[in-house]
PDB file of N, CA and C in Angstrom:
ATOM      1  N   UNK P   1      -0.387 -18.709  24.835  1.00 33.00           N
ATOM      2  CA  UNK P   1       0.489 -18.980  23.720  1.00 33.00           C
ATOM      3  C   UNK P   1       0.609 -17.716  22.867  1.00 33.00           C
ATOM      4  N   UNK P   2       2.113 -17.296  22.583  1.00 38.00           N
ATOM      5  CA  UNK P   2       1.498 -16.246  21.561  1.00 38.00           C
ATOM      6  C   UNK P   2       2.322 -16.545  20.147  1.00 38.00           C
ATOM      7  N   UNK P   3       1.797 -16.380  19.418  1.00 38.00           N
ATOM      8  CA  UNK P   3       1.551 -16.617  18.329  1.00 38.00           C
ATOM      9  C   UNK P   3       1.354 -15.402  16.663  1.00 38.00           C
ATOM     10  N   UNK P   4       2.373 -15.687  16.235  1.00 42.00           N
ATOM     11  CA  UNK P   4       2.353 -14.263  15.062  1.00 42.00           C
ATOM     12  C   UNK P   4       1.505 -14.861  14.127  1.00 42.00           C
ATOM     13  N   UNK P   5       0.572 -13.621  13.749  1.00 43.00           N
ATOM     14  CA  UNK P   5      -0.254 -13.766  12.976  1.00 43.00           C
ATOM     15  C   UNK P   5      -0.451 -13.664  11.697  1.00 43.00           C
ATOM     16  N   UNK P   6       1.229 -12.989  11.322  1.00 49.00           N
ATOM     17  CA  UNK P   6       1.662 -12.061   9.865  1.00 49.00           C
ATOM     18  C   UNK P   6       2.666 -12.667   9.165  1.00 49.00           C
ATOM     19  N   UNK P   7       2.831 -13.133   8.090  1.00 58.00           N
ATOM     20  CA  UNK P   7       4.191 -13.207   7.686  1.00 58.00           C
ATOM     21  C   UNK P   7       4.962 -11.776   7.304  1.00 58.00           C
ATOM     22  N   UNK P   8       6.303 -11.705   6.899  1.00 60.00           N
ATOM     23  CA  UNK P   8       7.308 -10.989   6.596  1.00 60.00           C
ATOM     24  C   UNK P   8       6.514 -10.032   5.624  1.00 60.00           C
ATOM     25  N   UNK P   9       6.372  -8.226   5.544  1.00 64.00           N
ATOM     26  CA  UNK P   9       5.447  -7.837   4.750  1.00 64.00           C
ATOM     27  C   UNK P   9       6.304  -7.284   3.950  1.00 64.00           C
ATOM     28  N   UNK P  10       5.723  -7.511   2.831  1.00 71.00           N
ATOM     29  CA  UNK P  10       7.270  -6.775   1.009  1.00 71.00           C
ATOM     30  C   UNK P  10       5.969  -5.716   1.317  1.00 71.00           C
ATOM     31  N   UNK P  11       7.299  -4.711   1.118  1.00 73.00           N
ATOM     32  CA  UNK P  11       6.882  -2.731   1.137  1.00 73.00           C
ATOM     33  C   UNK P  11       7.986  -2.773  -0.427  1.00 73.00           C
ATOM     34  N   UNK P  12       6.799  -2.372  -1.206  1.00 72.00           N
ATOM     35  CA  UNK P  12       7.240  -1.872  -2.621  1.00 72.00           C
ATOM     36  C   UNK P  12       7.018  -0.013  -2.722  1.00 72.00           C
ATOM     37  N   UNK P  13       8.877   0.274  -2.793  1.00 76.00           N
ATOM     38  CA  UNK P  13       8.691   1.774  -2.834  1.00 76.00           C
ATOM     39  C   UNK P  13       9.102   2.298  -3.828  1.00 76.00           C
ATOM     40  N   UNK P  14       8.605   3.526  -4.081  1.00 76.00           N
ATOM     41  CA  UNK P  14       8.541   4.391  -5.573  1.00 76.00           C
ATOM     42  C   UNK P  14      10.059   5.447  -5.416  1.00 76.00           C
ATOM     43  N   UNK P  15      10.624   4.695  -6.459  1.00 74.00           N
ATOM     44  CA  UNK P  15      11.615   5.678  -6.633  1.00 74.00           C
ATOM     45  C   UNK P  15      13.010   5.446  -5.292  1.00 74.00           C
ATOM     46  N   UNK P  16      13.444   6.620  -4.833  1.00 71.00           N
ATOM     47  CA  UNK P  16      13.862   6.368  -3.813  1.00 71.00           C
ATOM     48  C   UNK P  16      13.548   6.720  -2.535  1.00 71.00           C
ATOM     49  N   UNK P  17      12.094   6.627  -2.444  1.00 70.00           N
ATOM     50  CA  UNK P  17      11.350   6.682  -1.287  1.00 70.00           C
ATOM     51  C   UNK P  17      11.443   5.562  -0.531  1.00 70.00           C
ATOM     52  N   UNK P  18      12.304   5.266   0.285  1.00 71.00           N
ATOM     53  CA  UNK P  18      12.738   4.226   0.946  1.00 71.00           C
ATOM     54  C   UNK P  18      11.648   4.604   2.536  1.00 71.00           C
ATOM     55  N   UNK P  19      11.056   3.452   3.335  1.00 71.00           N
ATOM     56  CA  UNK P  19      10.816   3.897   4.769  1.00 71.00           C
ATOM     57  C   UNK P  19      11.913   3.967   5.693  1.00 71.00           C
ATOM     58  N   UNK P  20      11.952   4.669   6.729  1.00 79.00           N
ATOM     59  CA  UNK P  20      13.319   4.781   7.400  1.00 79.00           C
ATOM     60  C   UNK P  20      12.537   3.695   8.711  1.00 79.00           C
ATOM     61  N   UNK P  21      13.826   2.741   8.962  1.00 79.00           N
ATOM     62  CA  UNK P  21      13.817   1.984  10.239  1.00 79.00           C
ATOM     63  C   UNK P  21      12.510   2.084  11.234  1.00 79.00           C
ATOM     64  N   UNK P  22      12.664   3.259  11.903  1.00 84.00           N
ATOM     65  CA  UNK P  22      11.426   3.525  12.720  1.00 84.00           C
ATOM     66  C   UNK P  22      10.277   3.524  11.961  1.00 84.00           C
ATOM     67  N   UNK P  23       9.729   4.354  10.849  1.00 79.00           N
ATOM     68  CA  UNK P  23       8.840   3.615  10.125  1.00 79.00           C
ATOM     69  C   UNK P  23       8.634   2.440   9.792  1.00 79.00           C
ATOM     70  N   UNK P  24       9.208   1.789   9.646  1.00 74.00           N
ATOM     71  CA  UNK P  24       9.153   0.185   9.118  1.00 74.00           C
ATOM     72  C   UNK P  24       8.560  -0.596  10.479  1.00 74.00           C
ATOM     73  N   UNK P  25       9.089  -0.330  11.864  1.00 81.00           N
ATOM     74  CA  UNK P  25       9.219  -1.245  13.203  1.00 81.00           C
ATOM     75  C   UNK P  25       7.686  -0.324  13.415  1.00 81.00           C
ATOM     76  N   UNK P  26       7.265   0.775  13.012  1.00 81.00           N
ATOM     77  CA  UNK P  26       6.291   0.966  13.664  1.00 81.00           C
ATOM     78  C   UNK P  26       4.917   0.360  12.498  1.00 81.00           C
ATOM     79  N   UNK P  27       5.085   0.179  11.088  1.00 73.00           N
ATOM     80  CA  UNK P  27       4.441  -0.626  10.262  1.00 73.00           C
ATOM     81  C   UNK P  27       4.360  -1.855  11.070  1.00 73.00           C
ATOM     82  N   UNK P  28       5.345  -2.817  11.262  1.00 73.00           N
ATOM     83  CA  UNK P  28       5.578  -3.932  11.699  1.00 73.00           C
ATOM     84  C   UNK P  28       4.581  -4.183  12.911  1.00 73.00           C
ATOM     85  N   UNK P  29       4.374  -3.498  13.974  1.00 78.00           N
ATOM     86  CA  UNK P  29       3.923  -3.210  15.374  1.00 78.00           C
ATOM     87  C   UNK P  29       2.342  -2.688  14.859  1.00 78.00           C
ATOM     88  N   UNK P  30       1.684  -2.390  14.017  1.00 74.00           N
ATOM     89  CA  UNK P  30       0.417  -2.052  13.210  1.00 74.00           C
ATOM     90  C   UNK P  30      -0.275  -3.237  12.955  1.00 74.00           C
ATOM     91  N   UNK P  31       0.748  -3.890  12.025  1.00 69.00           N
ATOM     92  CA  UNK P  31       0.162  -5.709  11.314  1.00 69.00           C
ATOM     93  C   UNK P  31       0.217  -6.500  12.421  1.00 69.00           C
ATOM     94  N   UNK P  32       1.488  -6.245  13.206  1.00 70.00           N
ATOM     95  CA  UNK P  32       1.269  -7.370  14.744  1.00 70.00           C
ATOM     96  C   UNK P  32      -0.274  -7.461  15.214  1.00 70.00           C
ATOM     97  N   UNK P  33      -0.530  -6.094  16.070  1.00 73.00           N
ATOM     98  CA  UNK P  33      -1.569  -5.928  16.651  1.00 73.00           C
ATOM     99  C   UNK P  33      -3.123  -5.371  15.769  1.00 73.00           C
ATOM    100  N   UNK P  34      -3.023  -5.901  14.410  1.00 68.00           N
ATOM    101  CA  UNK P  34      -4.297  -5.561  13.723  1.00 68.00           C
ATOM    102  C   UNK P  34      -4.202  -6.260  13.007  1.00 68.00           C
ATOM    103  N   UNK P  35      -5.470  -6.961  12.273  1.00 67.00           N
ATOM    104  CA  UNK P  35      -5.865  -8.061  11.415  1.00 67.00           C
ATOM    105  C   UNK P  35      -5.117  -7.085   9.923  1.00 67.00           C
ATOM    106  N   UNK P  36      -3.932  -7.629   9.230  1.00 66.00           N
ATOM    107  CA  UNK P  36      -3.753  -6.467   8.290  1.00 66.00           C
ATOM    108  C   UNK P  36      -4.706  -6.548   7.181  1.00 66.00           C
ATOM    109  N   UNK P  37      -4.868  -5.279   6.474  1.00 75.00           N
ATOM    110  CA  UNK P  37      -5.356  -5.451   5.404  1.00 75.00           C
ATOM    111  C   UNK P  37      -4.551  -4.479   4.641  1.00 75.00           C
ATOM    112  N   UNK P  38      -2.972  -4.454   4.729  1.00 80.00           N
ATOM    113  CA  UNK P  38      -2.310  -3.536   4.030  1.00 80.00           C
ATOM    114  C   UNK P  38      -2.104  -1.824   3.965  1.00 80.00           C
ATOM    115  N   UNK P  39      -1.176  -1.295   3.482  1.00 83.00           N
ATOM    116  CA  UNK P  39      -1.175  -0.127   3.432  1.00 83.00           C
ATOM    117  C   UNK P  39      -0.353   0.550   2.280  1.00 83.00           C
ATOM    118  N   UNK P  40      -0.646   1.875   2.544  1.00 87.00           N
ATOM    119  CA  UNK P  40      -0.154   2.691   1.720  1.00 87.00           C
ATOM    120  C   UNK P  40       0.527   3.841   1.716  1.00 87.00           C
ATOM    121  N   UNK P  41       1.598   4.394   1.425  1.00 85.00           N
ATOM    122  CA  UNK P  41       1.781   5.822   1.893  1.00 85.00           C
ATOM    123  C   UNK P  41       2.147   6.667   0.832  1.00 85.00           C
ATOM    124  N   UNK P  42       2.434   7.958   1.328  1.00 86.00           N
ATOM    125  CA  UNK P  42       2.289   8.760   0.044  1.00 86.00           C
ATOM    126  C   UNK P  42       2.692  10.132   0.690  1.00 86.00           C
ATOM    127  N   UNK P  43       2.390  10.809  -0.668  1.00 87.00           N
ATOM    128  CA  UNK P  43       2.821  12.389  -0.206  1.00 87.00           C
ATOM    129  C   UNK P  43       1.815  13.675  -0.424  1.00 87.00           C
ATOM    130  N   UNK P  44       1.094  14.307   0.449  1.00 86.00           N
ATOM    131  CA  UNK P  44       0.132  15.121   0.874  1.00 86.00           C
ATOM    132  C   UNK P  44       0.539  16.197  -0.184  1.00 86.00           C
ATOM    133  N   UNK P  45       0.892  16.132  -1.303  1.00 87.00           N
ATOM    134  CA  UNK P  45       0.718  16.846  -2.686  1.00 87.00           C
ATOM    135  C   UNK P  45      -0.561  17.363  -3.618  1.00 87.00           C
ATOM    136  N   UNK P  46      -0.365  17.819  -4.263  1.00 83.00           N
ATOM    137  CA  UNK P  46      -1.535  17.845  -5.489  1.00 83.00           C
ATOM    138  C   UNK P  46      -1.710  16.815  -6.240  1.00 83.00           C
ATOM    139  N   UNK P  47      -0.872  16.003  -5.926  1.00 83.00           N
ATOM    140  CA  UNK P  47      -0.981  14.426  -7.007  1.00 83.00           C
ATOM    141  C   UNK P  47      -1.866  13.656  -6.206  1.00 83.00           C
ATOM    142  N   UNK P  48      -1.547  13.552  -4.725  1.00 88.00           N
ATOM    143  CA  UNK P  48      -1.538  12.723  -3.397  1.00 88.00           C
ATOM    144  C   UNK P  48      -0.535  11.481  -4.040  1.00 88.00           C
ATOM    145  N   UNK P  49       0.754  11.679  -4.612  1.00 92.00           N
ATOM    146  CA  UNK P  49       1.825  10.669  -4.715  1.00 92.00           C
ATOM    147  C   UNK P  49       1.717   9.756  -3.821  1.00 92.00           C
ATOM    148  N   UNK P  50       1.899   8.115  -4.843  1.00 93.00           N
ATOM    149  CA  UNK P  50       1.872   7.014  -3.922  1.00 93.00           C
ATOM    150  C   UNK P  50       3.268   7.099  -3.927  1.00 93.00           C
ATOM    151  N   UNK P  51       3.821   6.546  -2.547  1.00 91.00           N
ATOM    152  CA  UNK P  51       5.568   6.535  -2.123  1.00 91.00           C
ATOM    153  C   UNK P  51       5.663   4.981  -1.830  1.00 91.00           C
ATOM    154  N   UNK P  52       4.792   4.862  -0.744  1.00 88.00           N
ATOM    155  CA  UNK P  52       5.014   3.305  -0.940  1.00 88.00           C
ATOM    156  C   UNK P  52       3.349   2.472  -1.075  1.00 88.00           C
ATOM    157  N   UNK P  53       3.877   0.906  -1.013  1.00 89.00           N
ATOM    158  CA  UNK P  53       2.774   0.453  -0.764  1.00 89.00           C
ATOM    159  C   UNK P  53       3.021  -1.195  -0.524  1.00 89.00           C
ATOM    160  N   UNK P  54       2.035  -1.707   0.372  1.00 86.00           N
ATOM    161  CA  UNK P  54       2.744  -3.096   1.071  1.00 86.00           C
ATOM    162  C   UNK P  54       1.775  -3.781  -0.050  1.00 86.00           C
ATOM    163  N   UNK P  55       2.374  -5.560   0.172  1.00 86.00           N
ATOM    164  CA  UNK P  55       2.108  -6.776  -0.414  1.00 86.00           C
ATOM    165  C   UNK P  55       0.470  -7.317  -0.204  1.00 86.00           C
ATOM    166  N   UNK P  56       0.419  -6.585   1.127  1.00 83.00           N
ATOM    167  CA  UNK P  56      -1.463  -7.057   1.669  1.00 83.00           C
ATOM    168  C   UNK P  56      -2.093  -6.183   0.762  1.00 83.00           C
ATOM    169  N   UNK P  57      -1.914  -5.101   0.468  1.00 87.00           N
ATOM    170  CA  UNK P  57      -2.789  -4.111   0.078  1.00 87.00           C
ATOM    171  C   UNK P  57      -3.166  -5.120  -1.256  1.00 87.00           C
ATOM    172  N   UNK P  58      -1.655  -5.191  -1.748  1.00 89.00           N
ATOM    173  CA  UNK P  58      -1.637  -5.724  -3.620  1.00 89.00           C
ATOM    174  C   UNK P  58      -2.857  -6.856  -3.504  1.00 89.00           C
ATOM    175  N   UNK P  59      -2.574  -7.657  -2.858  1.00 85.00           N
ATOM    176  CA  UNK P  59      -3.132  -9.355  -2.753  1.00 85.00           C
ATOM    177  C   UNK P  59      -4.583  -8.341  -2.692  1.00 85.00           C
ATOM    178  N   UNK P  60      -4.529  -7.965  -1.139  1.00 84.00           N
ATOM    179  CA  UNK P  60      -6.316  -7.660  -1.008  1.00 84.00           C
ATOM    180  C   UNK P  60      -7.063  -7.386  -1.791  1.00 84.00           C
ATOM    181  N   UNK P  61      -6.384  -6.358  -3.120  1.00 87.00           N
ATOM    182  CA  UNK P  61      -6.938  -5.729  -4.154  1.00 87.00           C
ATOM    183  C   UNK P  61      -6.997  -6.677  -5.332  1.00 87.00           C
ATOM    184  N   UNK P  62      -6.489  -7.580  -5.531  1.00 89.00           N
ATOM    185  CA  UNK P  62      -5.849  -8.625  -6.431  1.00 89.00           C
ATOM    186  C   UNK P  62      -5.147  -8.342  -7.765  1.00 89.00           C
ATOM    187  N   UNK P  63      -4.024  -6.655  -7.709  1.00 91.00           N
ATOM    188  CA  UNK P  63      -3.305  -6.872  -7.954  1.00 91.00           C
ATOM    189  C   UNK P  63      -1.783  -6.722  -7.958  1.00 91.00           C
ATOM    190  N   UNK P  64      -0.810  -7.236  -8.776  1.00 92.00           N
ATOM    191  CA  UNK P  64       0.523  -7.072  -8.327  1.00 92.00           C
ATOM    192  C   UNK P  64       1.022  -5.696  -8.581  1.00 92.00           C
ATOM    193  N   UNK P  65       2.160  -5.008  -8.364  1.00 92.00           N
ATOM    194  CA  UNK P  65       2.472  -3.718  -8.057  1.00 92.00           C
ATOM    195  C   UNK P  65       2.425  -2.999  -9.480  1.00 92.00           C
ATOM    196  N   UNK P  66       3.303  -3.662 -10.316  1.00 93.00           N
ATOM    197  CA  UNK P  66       3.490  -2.942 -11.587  1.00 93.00           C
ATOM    198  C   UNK P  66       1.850  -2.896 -12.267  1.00 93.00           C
ATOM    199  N   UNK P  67       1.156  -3.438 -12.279  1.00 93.00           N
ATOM    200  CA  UNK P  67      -0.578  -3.657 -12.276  1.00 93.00           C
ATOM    201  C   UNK P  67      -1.374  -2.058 -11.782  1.00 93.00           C
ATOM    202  N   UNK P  68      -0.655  -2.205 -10.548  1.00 93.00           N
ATOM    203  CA  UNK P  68      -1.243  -1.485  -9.633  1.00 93.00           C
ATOM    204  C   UNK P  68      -0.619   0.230  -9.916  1.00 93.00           C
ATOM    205  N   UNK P  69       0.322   0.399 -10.049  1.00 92.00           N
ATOM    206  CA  UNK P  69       1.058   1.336 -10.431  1.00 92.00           C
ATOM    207  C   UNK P  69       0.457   2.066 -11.632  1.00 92.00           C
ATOM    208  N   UNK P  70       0.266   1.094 -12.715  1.00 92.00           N
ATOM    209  CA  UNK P  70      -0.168   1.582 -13.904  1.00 92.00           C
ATOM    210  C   UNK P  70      -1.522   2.290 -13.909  1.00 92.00           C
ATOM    211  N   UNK P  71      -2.492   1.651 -13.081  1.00 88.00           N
ATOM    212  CA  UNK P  71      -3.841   1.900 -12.999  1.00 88.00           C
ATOM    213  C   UNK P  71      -3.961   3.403 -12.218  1.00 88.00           C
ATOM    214  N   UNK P  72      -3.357   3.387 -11.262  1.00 90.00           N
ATOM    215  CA  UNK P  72      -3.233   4.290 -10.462  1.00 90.00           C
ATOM    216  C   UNK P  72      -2.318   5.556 -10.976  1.00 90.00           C
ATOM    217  N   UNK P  73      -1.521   5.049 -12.093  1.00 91.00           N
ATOM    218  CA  UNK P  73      -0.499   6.325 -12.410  1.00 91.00           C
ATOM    219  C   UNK P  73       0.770   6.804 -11.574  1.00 91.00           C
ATOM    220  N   UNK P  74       1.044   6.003  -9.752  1.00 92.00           N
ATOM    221  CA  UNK P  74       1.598   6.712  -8.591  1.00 92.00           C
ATOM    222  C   UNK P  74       0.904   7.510  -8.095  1.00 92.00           C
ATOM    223  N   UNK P  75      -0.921   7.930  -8.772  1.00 91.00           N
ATOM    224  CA  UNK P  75      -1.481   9.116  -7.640  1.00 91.00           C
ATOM    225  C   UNK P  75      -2.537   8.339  -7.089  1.00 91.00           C
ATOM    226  N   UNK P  76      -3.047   8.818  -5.661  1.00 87.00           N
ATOM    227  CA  UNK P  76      -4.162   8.384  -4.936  1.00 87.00           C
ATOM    228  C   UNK P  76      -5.686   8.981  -5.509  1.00 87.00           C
ATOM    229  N   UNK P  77      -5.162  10.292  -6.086  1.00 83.00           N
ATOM    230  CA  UNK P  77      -6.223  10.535  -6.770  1.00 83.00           C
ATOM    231  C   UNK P  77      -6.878  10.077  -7.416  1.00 83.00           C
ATOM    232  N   UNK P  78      -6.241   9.183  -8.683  1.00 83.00           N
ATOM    233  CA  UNK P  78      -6.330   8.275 -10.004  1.00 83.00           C
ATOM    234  C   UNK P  78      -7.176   7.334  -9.315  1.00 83.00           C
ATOM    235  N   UNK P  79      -7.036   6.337  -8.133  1.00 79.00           N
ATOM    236  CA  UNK P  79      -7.676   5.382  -7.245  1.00 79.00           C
ATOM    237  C   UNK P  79      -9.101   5.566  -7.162  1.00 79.00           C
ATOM    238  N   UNK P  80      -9.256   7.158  -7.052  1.00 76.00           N
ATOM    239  CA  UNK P  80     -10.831   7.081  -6.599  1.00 76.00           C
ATOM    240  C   UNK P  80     -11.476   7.965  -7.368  1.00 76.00           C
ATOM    241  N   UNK P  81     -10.579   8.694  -7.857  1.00 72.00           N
ATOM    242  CA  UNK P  81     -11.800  10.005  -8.795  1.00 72.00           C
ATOM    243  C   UNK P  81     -11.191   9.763 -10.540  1.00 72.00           C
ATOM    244  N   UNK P  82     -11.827  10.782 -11.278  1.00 59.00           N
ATOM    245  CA  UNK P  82     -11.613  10.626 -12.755  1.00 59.00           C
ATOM    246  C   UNK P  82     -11.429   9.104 -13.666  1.00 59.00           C
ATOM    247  N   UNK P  83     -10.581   9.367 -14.708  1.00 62.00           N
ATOM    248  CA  UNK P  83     -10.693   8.095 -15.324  1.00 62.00           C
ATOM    249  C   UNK P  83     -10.677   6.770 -14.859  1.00 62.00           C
ATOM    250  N   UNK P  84      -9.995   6.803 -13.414  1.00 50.00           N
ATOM    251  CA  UNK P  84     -10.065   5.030 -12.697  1.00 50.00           C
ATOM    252  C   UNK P  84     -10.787   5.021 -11.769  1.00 50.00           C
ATOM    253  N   UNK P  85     -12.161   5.733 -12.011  1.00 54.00           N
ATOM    254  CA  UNK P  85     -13.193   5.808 -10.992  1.00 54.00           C
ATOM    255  C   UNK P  85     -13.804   3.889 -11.509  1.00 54.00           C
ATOM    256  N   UNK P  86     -13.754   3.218 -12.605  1.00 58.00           N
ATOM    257  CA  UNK P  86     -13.889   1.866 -12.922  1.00 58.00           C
ATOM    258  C   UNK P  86     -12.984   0.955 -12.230  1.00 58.00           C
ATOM    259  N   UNK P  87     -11.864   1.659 -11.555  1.00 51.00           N
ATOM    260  CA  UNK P  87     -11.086   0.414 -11.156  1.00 51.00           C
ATOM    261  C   UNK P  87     -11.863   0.116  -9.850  1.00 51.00           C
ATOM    262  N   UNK P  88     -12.534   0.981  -9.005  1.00 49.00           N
ATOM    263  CA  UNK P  88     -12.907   0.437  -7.824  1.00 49.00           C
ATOM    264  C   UNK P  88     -14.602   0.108  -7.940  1.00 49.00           C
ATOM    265  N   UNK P  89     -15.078  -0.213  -9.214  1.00 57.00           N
ATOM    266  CA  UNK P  89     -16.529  -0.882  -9.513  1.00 57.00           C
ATOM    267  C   UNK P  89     -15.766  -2.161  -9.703  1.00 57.00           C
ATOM    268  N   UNK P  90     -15.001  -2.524 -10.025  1.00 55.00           N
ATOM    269  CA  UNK P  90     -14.511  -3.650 -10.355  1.00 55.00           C
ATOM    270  C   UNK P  90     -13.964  -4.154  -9.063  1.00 55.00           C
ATOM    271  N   UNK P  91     -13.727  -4.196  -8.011  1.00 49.00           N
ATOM    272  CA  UNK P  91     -13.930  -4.749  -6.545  1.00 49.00           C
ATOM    273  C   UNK P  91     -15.205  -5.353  -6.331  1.00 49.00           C
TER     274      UNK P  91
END
């Protein structure tokens, strides 16, 4: 029997960082064949800019985007080092 394991995943993107098609089908083909636990993407900057970020990630983390945005600033940095080094004691 096969059987989908995922519902429909909301990709919330920054600005007009849209994913292009093939990105999206190859996201899609990721959550198929892996238990998701969300994702994230971004841009290999001095910020490490968040560009996008899916609905599993939000839930997993427990929270919603504009939440998530704020805490984080849009950088990956903010996530784990300096002042929101508290957001991930709070997990």
């Amino acid at each position: 029997m096969n059987k989908e394991l995922f519902r429909e995943e909301i990709i919330y993107s920054v600005g007009d960082s849209n994913l292009e098609e093939n990105s999206y089908e190859m996201i899609k083909d990721v959550i198929r064949n892996n238990h998701a636990v969300g994702f994230m993407t971004g841009h290999y900057d001095e910020n490490l800019t968040i560009t996008n970020v899916s609905g599993f990630l939000l839930y997993n983390l427990g929270y919603d985007y504009k939440e998530f945005m704020e805490i984080t600033k849009g950088s990956l940095k903010n996530l784990f080092y300096g002042e929101n080094r508290s957001f991930l004691e709070m997990m």
